[in-house]
Amino acid sequence: MGATWWRQAVVYQVYPRSFADSDGDGLGDIPGVTSRVGYLAELGVDAIWLSPFYPSALADGGYDVDDYRDVAPELGTLTDFDALVGAAHAVGIKIIVDIVPNHTSNRHAWFLEALASAPGSAARNRYVFRDGTGVDGSLPPSDWQSHFGGPAWTRLTDADGNPEQWYLHLFAPEQPDLNWDNREVHEEFLTTLRFWADRGVDGYRVDVAHALAKDLSDPLRSKPETPGELPLDGSDPLFDRNEVHEIYAEWRQVFDSYDPPRTAVAEAFSAPERRALYARPTELGQAFNFDLLKADFDAAEFREVVEFCLAQAAEAGSSSTWVLSNHDVVRHASRYGLPTGTDLDDWLMTDGLGTILDEEQGLRRARAAVLFMLALPGSAYLYQGEELGLQEVADLPAGALQDPIWLRTQHTKKGRDGARVPLPWTEEGATYGFGSGNAWLPQPAAWSRVAVDQQDGVGGSTLELYRDALRIRRELQTDETLDWIDAGRDDVVHLVRPGGWHCVTNFGTEPYALPAGEVRVASAELVDGQLPGESSAWFTA
Ligand code: GLC
C-alpha cells in the first residue's frame, strides 16, 4: 500500500464536538477521540478525518477558525492532539485534518488587525474589503449572496459608530473570506499544512476548495442568473475558477515533500465535469463527489452514479470517493425512509412530523446501500454514527439549534444540527455514555436502544454489519475495477470485482434468488437463498 493507502481507504469522519466527551463539559473533545481509537480499530477503518477542532467561537460549528495551528482549549491541547496521532498510528489508523482556507473566523488575529487598520491597508488586503455602492455607500458592493442566507457582505462601523467599508463572507458574517490574490495568504496556509504534517498528520480535507480564487475586479461582477449551475469554462466570478488550481499545485509541492506524501481530498462543488481537475495527482489528489448521497435509493440512479464517478476519477488519475452521509446533510437512514422527493428542509421544519418517516425502511435501505458502497472501487467516507444506524434528530427544540442557517434564514430552515447530535455509547446514563455532563445537543430517548453497547457483539446489528463488511472488504480488496453482471431485473444491481468479489443489491421489494457462491455478508437475512427486498449481499464465487 504505502504511498497509495488512500486510494481505497475507509475514512471515518469524526465531528469532534459530538463524538466523545472526556471531561464532562458537554462537548466532545480530542482525548475523547483518543479514548475511542480502540473502537475505531475494531470497526476496521483506515483513517479518521477530524472536522475542525481549532479554537473557534462556533459561529459555524468550528468552520470559523480563530487559529489554524492550535486546538480549541475546550477540546484539548496540542499535546492531546499528538497523543491522538500516536494512538491512532499505533493501531495503523491515519489522521486527516480539515483545512478551511476560504475564510477565517472574525476572531482570527488577521481579521482583528484588519478591523483596527485603515481602508486600503495591508491588513485589510488579506480579506476582501470594499466601499459600498449607492450615493452614501450604504448598498453592498455587489449582489453576491451568502450560502447561509442574506447578503454576502457586512458593513463595518468605525470606533465612533460611523458606517465604514464592507467585507465579503460567502458563509456567515463571522467567516470573512480571505483574499487569495494576496501572496501572504498563500504563505500562511503553506505554513499551516507543514505544521500539521510535521505533527504526523497523514492528509487533509479541504473545505469549500472551489471558492478560493475570485474575480475581484472593480466593479465586481454579478453572479449569473441560475444559481447552482456553474459554467464549464471557469468563468463564474466566485466558484470553480481556473486560477484556483494554481493554489493546489503549490500545496502539492508541500504534500510531496513528505514521505509518504501527504494526501488531500477536495470538497469542491464544481460542475461534476470539472471535479476531476481538483483530483489530479498534481493537485489535491482526490475530490469528494456527493452524487451517491444525492441519489434516490434506485438501481438505475446508483449504477449511473458509479459509472460516471469511476470515469471521472480515472480521467483525473485518482480513485473515486463515495459518501452517503456527513455533518452537512440529513442522515441517510432517515433520507431513505422518506417518500422520494420529500423536501428535507421542510420536513425538518415540521420536527419530522409533516411527512411520515418509515424508520425501518430507512435503516433497511441504509444497510443495503452501505454494502453497495463498500463494494465499489475507491475510498468510502463514513460519518460517525452511521455504523449504529442512527436516524436524523428532526425534533431538536428551536432553543437548542446552533447552526447559523437557522439564524440567517430567519428561522425558516433548521439547518444541520440534527445530524450532529452527540453519539450514544451506552444504554444507561444521562448522555448515553457520551460524557458525564449534559450533551451540547439533546439526544433522543430512542438512542438508548441503539447505543454501541447494545449492538456490540449482537448478530444482525448494524454495528456488527459494518464490522463484518469492513473486515471482509479488507480481505477481498482488489484492483480498482468492476464489471456489471446482468441480474435479469431492472431493480437489482449485480457487480463483481476482480478475484470474484460479488455484490448484489436488490432495490426492489420482491426477493431475488442469488447466483451460486459463498455468501460472506448480507444486510438482511436470506430466506431460502433469496435476497429480500431492499438489501444487499456479498458473495464469493
Ligand atoms: C463546508 C463544511 C460546512 C461549512 C462550510 C463553510 O461545506 O462542510 O460544514 O459550513 O464549508 O466552512
XYZ file of C-alpha atoms and ligand atoms in Angstrom:
553
model
C 0.000 0.000 0.000
C 2.467 2.641 1.215
C 2.028 5.959 -0.508
C -1.253 4.953 -2.140
C -3.055 3.897 1.022
C -5.763 6.493 0.417
C -6.909 5.128 -2.944
C -9.250 2.535 -1.459
C -9.336 3.620 2.158
C -12.303 3.649 4.504
C -12.250 7.064 6.155
C -14.351 7.683 9.252
C -15.440 11.269 9.817
C -15.343 12.403 13.422
C -17.231 15.570 14.300
C -15.154 16.128 17.437
C -17.689 18.046 19.497
C -20.189 15.220 19.141
C -18.056 12.091 19.376
C -16.988 11.517 22.997
C -16.666 13.956 25.890
C -13.787 13.095 28.238
C -14.182 15.917 30.754
C -17.922 16.289 31.226
C -18.285 19.791 29.779
C -20.897 18.595 27.298
C -18.584 18.929 24.301
C -16.765 16.055 22.701
C -13.008 16.545 22.693
C -9.668 15.239 21.461
C -8.966 12.963 24.474
C -12.499 11.622 23.889
C -11.497 10.584 20.371
C -8.279 9.059 21.677
C -10.261 7.035 24.214
C -12.241 5.507 21.340
C -9.388 4.678 18.989
C -9.803 1.041 20.039
C -13.444 1.185 18.954
C -12.443 2.589 15.565
C -9.734 -0.040 15.147
C -12.260 -2.755 15.899
C -14.659 -1.174 13.442
C -11.898 -1.536 10.876
C -11.423 1.948 9.438
C -8.211 3.028 7.736
C -8.295 6.698 8.648
C -10.046 9.256 10.826
C -10.975 12.618 9.343
C -11.402 15.170 12.108
C -13.755 18.041 11.380
C -12.283 21.285 12.770
C -11.084 21.116 16.361
C -9.348 24.505 16.247
C -10.104 27.473 18.518
C -13.442 28.834 17.373
C -16.490 30.696 18.653
C -18.567 28.031 16.847
C -20.453 30.505 14.713
C -20.384 27.712 12.120
C -19.679 24.607 14.156
C -15.901 25.123 14.087
C -15.645 26.009 10.383
C -14.976 29.522 11.676
C -11.341 29.110 12.673
C -9.597 31.538 15.052
C -6.197 29.884 14.833
C -5.279 27.184 12.329
C -2.353 25.883 14.314
C -3.853 25.143 17.707
C -6.503 23.057 19.459
C -9.598 24.714 20.956
C -8.946 24.862 24.718
C -12.314 23.234 25.454
C -11.307 20.344 23.179
C -7.799 19.798 24.497
C -4.248 20.823 23.733
C -1.652 20.182 21.068
C -0.195 17.581 23.407
C -3.572 15.832 23.424
C -3.571 16.006 19.656
C -0.126 14.418 19.471
C -1.364 11.672 21.774
C -4.295 11.022 19.432
C -1.985 10.787 16.426
C 0.256 8.416 18.357
C -2.633 6.213 19.483
C -4.145 6.070 16.013
C -0.843 5.339 14.292
C -0.095 2.620 16.823
C -3.106 0.688 15.522
C -2.495 1.571 11.868
C -5.111 4.324 11.583
C -4.207 7.510 9.681
C -5.276 11.011 10.670
C -6.778 13.554 8.293
C -7.402 17.140 9.413
C -9.796 19.695 7.987
C -8.278 22.786 6.360
C -10.599 25.781 5.965
C -8.835 28.114 3.515
C -11.713 30.135 2.092
C -12.361 32.104 5.260
C -11.041 32.611 8.770
C -13.246 33.479 11.693
C -13.879 37.078 12.650
C -11.806 36.440 15.804
C -8.680 35.443 13.854
C -5.712 37.732 14.629
C -5.612 38.824 10.991
C -9.226 39.924 10.951
C -8.886 41.802 14.227
C -5.864 43.561 12.780
C -7.804 44.366 9.614
C -10.624 45.901 11.642
C -8.157 48.060 13.524
C -6.444 49.184 10.300
C -7.399 51.765 7.747
C -9.129 51.051 4.439
C -6.522 50.157 1.834
C -4.022 48.916 4.431
C -2.008 45.719 4.079
C -4.000 44.182 6.939
C -7.265 44.737 5.091
C -5.818 43.374 1.888
C -5.700 39.872 3.395
C -9.501 39.911 3.189
C -11.966 41.357 0.731
C -12.925 44.838 1.889
C -14.749 47.208 -0.435
C -16.507 50.536 -0.270
C -20.268 50.313 -0.561
C -22.215 51.359 -3.608
C -25.066 53.840 -3.904
C -24.826 57.512 -3.056
C -23.660 57.070 0.522
C -22.053 53.639 0.208
C -24.967 52.092 2.044
C -25.545 49.401 -0.563
C -23.349 46.299 -0.683
C -20.527 46.261 -3.211
C -22.213 43.508 -5.265
C -25.288 41.297 -5.373
C -23.432 38.245 -4.054
C -25.433 36.157 -1.606
C -24.207 34.231 1.408
C -24.533 30.494 1.329
C -26.384 30.616 4.652
C -28.901 33.225 3.510
C -28.764 37.018 3.197
C -26.140 39.197 1.513
C -22.523 38.037 1.390
C -21.390 41.483 2.576
C -21.448 43.032 6.017
C -20.759 46.679 6.693
C -18.388 47.784 9.411
C -18.812 50.719 11.697
C -15.805 52.608 12.983
C -14.984 53.330 16.626
C -17.270 56.369 16.577
C -20.155 54.364 15.192
C -19.871 55.758 11.655
C -20.558 53.376 8.778
C -17.416 52.176 7.108
C -16.327 49.622 4.463
C -17.981 46.287 3.724
C -16.311 42.890 3.883
C -17.105 39.709 1.975
C -18.305 36.492 3.613
C -19.672 33.743 1.405
C -20.816 31.972 4.585
C -21.715 33.539 7.955
C -20.671 37.143 8.795
C -18.342 35.540 11.359
C -16.466 33.898 8.434
C -14.734 36.680 6.459
C -13.381 35.468 3.114
C -9.658 35.583 2.590
C -8.130 37.322 -0.402
C -6.246 34.634 -2.312
C -4.810 37.273 -4.642
C -2.544 38.121 -1.718
C 0.716 36.182 -1.557
C 0.773 36.373 2.234
C -2.394 34.269 2.388
C -0.704 31.572 0.303
C 2.328 31.506 2.582
C 0.186 31.318 5.688
C -1.602 28.184 4.514
C 1.599 26.535 3.318
C 2.890 27.042 6.857
C -0.296 25.525 8.311
C -0.060 22.482 6.031
C 3.542 21.923 7.142
C 2.637 22.467 10.785
C 0.220 19.530 10.797
C 2.319 17.326 8.536
C 5.238 17.826 10.914
C 2.994 16.603 13.735
C 2.399 13.394 11.824
C -0.896 14.152 10.138
C -1.376 11.975 7.043
C -3.775 14.055 4.993
C -6.152 16.986 4.676
C -9.780 17.508 3.823
C -10.038 20.847 2.067
C -13.161 22.845 2.871
C -15.018 24.628 0.044
C -11.995 24.047 -2.146
C -13.686 25.536 -5.214
C -14.198 29.038 -3.785
C -10.728 30.391 -3.010
C -9.945 32.165 -6.270
C -12.344 35.003 -7.075
C -12.703 37.609 -9.752
C -12.323 40.703 -7.603
C -12.002 43.180 -10.460
C -13.689 46.512 -9.978
C -16.631 46.802 -10.366
C -17.461 43.367 -9.014
C -19.349 41.159 -11.425
C -22.880 39.966 -10.849
C -23.485 36.286 -10.321
C -25.067 34.553 -13.314
C -28.833 34.102 -13.100
C -29.025 30.364 -12.440
C -27.552 29.611 -9.060
C -26.332 26.066 -8.731
C -25.330 25.752 -12.352
C -21.712 26.660 -12.778
C -20.194 27.345 -16.180
C -17.839 24.757 -17.622
C -15.158 27.284 -18.538
C -14.291 28.515 -15.041
C -15.824 31.916 -15.673
C -18.059 32.248 -12.598
C -16.805 35.200 -10.519
C -16.758 33.189 -7.287
C -16.658 29.462 -7.783
C -14.517 26.919 -9.558
C -12.328 29.463 -11.283
C -9.356 28.200 -13.232
C -6.834 30.059 -11.048
C -7.814 28.011 -8.009
C -5.763 25.163 -9.425
C -2.557 27.157 -9.131
C -3.104 27.169 -5.374
C -3.393 23.394 -5.158
C -0.416 22.810 -7.428
C 1.549 24.775 -4.837
C 0.096 22.705 -1.997
C 1.114 19.533 -3.810
C 4.746 20.587 -3.510
C 4.303 20.567 0.262
C 2.461 17.215 0.282
C 5.190 15.612 -1.814
C 7.992 16.967 0.325
C 6.955 14.408 2.981
C 7.495 10.686 2.974
C 4.989 9.218 2.448
C 3.425 12.144 0.599
C 0.530 13.721 2.440
C -2.863 13.222 0.831
C -5.802 15.523 0.350
C -9.432 15.421 -0.640
C -11.283 18.415 -2.037
C -14.740 19.430 -1.006
C -15.413 21.145 -4.306
C -18.880 21.979 -5.533
C -17.920 22.454 -9.148
C -19.846 21.265 -12.151
C -19.415 17.470 -11.973
C -17.464 17.561 -15.233
C -14.765 19.706 -13.611
C -14.358 17.725 -10.416
C -11.521 15.746 -11.935
C -9.375 18.879 -12.063
C -9.151 19.023 -8.263
C -8.380 15.320 -8.039
C -5.348 15.407 -10.328
C -2.212 13.886 -8.797
C -0.521 17.248 -9.320
C -3.132 18.888 -7.089
C -5.225 17.593 -4.198
C -5.241 14.003 -5.474
C -8.836 13.208 -4.650
C -12.186 15.033 -4.686
C -15.421 14.303 -2.935
C -18.422 13.560 -5.013
C -21.801 13.707 -3.355
C -23.606 12.010 -6.218
C -24.400 8.850 -4.276
C -25.538 10.939 -1.319
C -27.913 12.832 -3.592
C -29.239 9.792 -5.440
C -32.545 8.173 -4.560
C -32.409 4.565 -3.456
C -32.833 3.398 -7.010
C -30.981 0.798 -9.078
C -30.620 2.863 -12.227
C -29.553 6.012 -10.365
C -26.950 4.211 -8.262
C -25.467 2.464 -11.264
C -25.345 5.638 -13.309
C -23.590 7.470 -10.474
C -20.984 4.740 -10.163
C -20.224 4.676 -13.865
C -19.913 8.439 -14.043
C -17.760 8.792 -10.938
C -15.412 5.969 -11.848
C -14.892 7.505 -15.279
C -14.263 10.917 -13.695
C -11.753 9.551 -11.225
C -9.943 7.615 -13.929
C -9.724 10.753 -16.024
C -8.044 12.522 -13.116
C -5.680 9.635 -12.381
C -7.375 9.375 -8.998
C -9.700 6.952 -7.261
C -13.330 7.758 -6.657
C -14.778 8.809 -3.319
C -18.157 7.637 -2.020
C -20.253 9.328 0.629
C -23.723 8.580 1.990
C -23.716 10.993 4.949
C -21.699 13.760 6.542
C -22.151 16.584 9.040
C -23.915 18.779 6.488
C -26.810 16.554 5.441
C -29.784 14.658 6.847
C -28.600 11.192 7.894
C -29.204 8.655 5.146
C -31.100 6.185 7.356
C -33.767 8.919 7.515
C -33.490 10.126 3.920
C -34.154 6.615 2.659
C -37.243 6.262 4.865
C -38.970 9.347 3.463
C -41.002 9.358 0.249
C -38.940 10.200 -2.847
C -38.893 13.928 -3.455
C -39.514 14.959 0.167
C -38.131 18.437 0.776
C -35.798 17.731 3.686
C -35.686 21.338 4.927
C -39.484 21.427 5.070
C -39.562 18.044 6.752
C -37.164 19.262 9.461
C -39.303 22.345 9.998
C -42.226 20.085 10.932
C -39.987 18.374 13.533
C -40.143 15.318 11.319
C -43.901 15.019 11.649
C -45.035 16.578 8.361
C -44.126 13.544 6.303
C -44.182 10.100 7.801
C -40.695 8.680 8.154
C -40.548 4.899 7.868
C -37.504 4.330 10.085
C -37.409 0.602 9.436
C -37.367 1.058 5.704
C -34.782 3.817 6.024
C -32.473 1.604 8.023
C -33.055 -1.407 5.778
C -32.083 0.631 2.730
C -29.170 2.282 4.552
C -27.732 -1.131 5.358
C -28.160 -2.219 1.748
C -26.595 0.998 0.459
C -23.507 0.751 2.637
C -22.705 -2.764 1.416
C -23.123 -1.479 -2.119
C -20.831 1.482 -1.415
C -18.181 -0.573 0.339
C -18.005 -2.969 -2.602
C -17.064 -0.189 -5.014
C -13.531 0.611 -6.134
C -12.268 3.772 -4.426
C -12.487 5.198 -0.935
C -15.561 5.258 1.244
C -16.167 8.087 3.714
C -18.314 7.086 6.700
C -19.904 9.619 9.036
C -19.819 8.950 12.768
C -22.935 7.176 13.998
C -23.983 5.717 10.660
C -22.461 2.438 11.855
C -25.148 2.485 14.565
C -27.879 3.131 12.010
C -28.622 6.495 13.641
C -31.557 8.469 12.344
C -31.606 12.243 11.903
C -32.819 14.031 15.037
C -35.573 16.012 13.369
C -37.284 17.316 16.501
C -34.493 19.296 18.153
C -36.208 22.151 20.006
C -35.726 25.578 18.461
C -33.884 26.766 21.565
C -31.205 24.110 21.096
C -30.371 24.896 17.459
C -26.901 26.309 16.839
C -26.452 26.099 13.072
C -26.063 29.593 11.539
C -28.518 28.500 8.858
C -31.301 28.682 11.480
C -30.479 32.258 12.355
C -29.552 33.505 8.894
C -32.750 32.206 7.292
C -34.857 33.958 9.947
C -35.815 30.592 11.405
C -37.209 29.217 8.160
C -34.595 26.442 7.885
C -33.352 24.431 10.813
C -30.013 23.536 9.288
C -27.706 20.689 10.115
C -27.752 20.163 13.872
C -29.963 17.067 13.567
C -27.014 15.181 12.077
C -24.599 16.436 14.748
C -26.215 15.146 17.921
C -23.662 13.523 20.277
C -23.217 9.775 19.873
C -24.770 7.197 22.227
C -22.175 4.779 23.587
C -24.147 3.077 26.382
C -27.756 2.207 27.082
C -27.574 3.871 30.503
C -26.539 7.326 31.584
C -27.871 10.829 31.083
C -25.989 11.220 27.788
C -25.820 7.521 26.904
C -22.129 7.390 27.665
C -21.188 10.444 25.594
C -19.858 12.148 28.718
C -20.602 12.878 32.314
C -22.147 16.323 31.709
C -25.083 17.411 29.577
C -24.629 16.880 25.860
C -24.484 20.157 23.885
C -27.432 18.971 21.790
C -30.175 16.834 23.374
C -30.167 13.161 22.374
C -33.409 11.291 21.691
C -34.505 8.681 24.247
C -34.637 6.077 21.468
C -30.843 6.244 21.231
C -30.503 4.216 24.401
C -31.528 1.158 22.346
C -29.053 1.747 19.534
C -26.071 2.697 21.706
C -22.763 0.990 20.955
C -23.050 -1.356 23.957
C -26.484 -2.501 22.769
C -25.145 -3.524 19.351
C -21.684 -4.746 20.286
C -21.479 -8.494 19.655
C -25.152 -8.692 18.681
C -25.537 -10.636 15.447
C -27.552 -8.728 12.854
C -26.941 -5.319 14.482
C -25.876 -2.504 12.217
C -22.614 -2.112 14.129
C -21.747 -5.772 13.529
C -22.755 -5.428 9.877
C -20.245 -2.590 9.459
C -17.543 -4.507 11.313
C -18.100 -7.611 9.181
C -18.202 -5.624 5.981
C -15.011 -3.708 6.731
C -13.154 -6.858 7.709
C -14.261 -8.764 4.626
C -13.625 -5.763 2.388
C -10.051 -5.705 3.586
C -9.701 -9.385 2.790
C -11.268 -9.145 -0.679
C -9.891 -5.728 -1.650
C -8.552 -5.799 -5.146
C -7.822 -3.753 -8.290
C -9.838 -0.613 -8.834
C -12.171 -2.046 -11.447
C -15.601 -3.591 -11.557
C -17.811 -5.385 -14.043
C -21.574 -5.311 -14.153
C -23.443 -8.576 -14.412
C -26.932 -8.675 -15.855
C -29.185 -9.526 -12.923
C -32.186 -10.075 -15.147
C -34.190 -7.480 -13.244
C -34.185 -3.688 -13.504
C -34.355 -3.232 -9.761
C -31.388 -5.476 -8.971
C -27.757 -4.446 -9.461
C -25.031 -7.077 -9.570
C -21.384 -6.059 -9.705
C -18.208 -8.069 -9.462
C -14.694 -7.036 -8.566
C -11.549 -8.862 -9.687
C -10.942 -12.069 -7.743
C -14.636 -12.961 -7.648
C -15.990 -10.483 -5.068
C -19.667 -10.068 -5.945
C -22.181 -7.595 -4.593
C -25.871 -7.871 -5.364
C -28.243 -5.129 -4.276
C -31.982 -5.628 -4.501
C -33.509 -2.147 -4.737
C -36.988 -3.590 -5.239
C -39.332 -5.357 -2.853
C -39.537 -8.831 -4.435
C -36.974 -11.362 -3.169
C -34.175 -12.220 -5.594
C -32.534 -15.634 -5.981
C -28.770 -15.192 -5.578
C -26.437 -16.968 -8.005
C -24.327 -19.813 -6.602
C -21.497 -18.761 -4.307
C -20.487 -18.392 -0.697
C -22.392 -15.558 0.947
C -19.934 -13.546 3.021
C -22.139 -10.826 4.449
C -25.687 -9.649 3.876
C -27.630 -6.634 5.069
C -30.720 -8.761 5.738
C -31.204 -12.420 6.457
C -31.549 -14.540 3.323
C -34.664 -16.677 3.056
C -34.040 -19.969 1.216
C -31.098 -18.444 -0.623
C -33.208 -15.473 -1.654
C -32.117 -11.909 -1.059
C -35.066 -9.993 0.430
C -36.184 -6.653 -0.956
C -34.089 -3.570 -0.164
C -30.993 -5.462 0.823
C -27.506 -6.352 -0.373
C -25.259 -9.375 -0.135
C -21.624 -10.016 -0.915
C -20.646 -13.439 -2.095
C -17.529 -15.002 -3.486
C -17.623 -17.392 -6.395
C -18.183 23.145 4.261
C -18.438 22.436 5.576
C -19.606 23.079 6.244
C -19.289 24.548 6.483
C -18.869 25.250 5.206
C -18.231 26.578 5.485
O -19.197 22.963 3.356
O -18.617 21.071 5.349
O -19.931 22.442 7.445
O -20.416 25.183 6.998
O -17.932 24.501 4.495
O -16.963 26.425 6.025
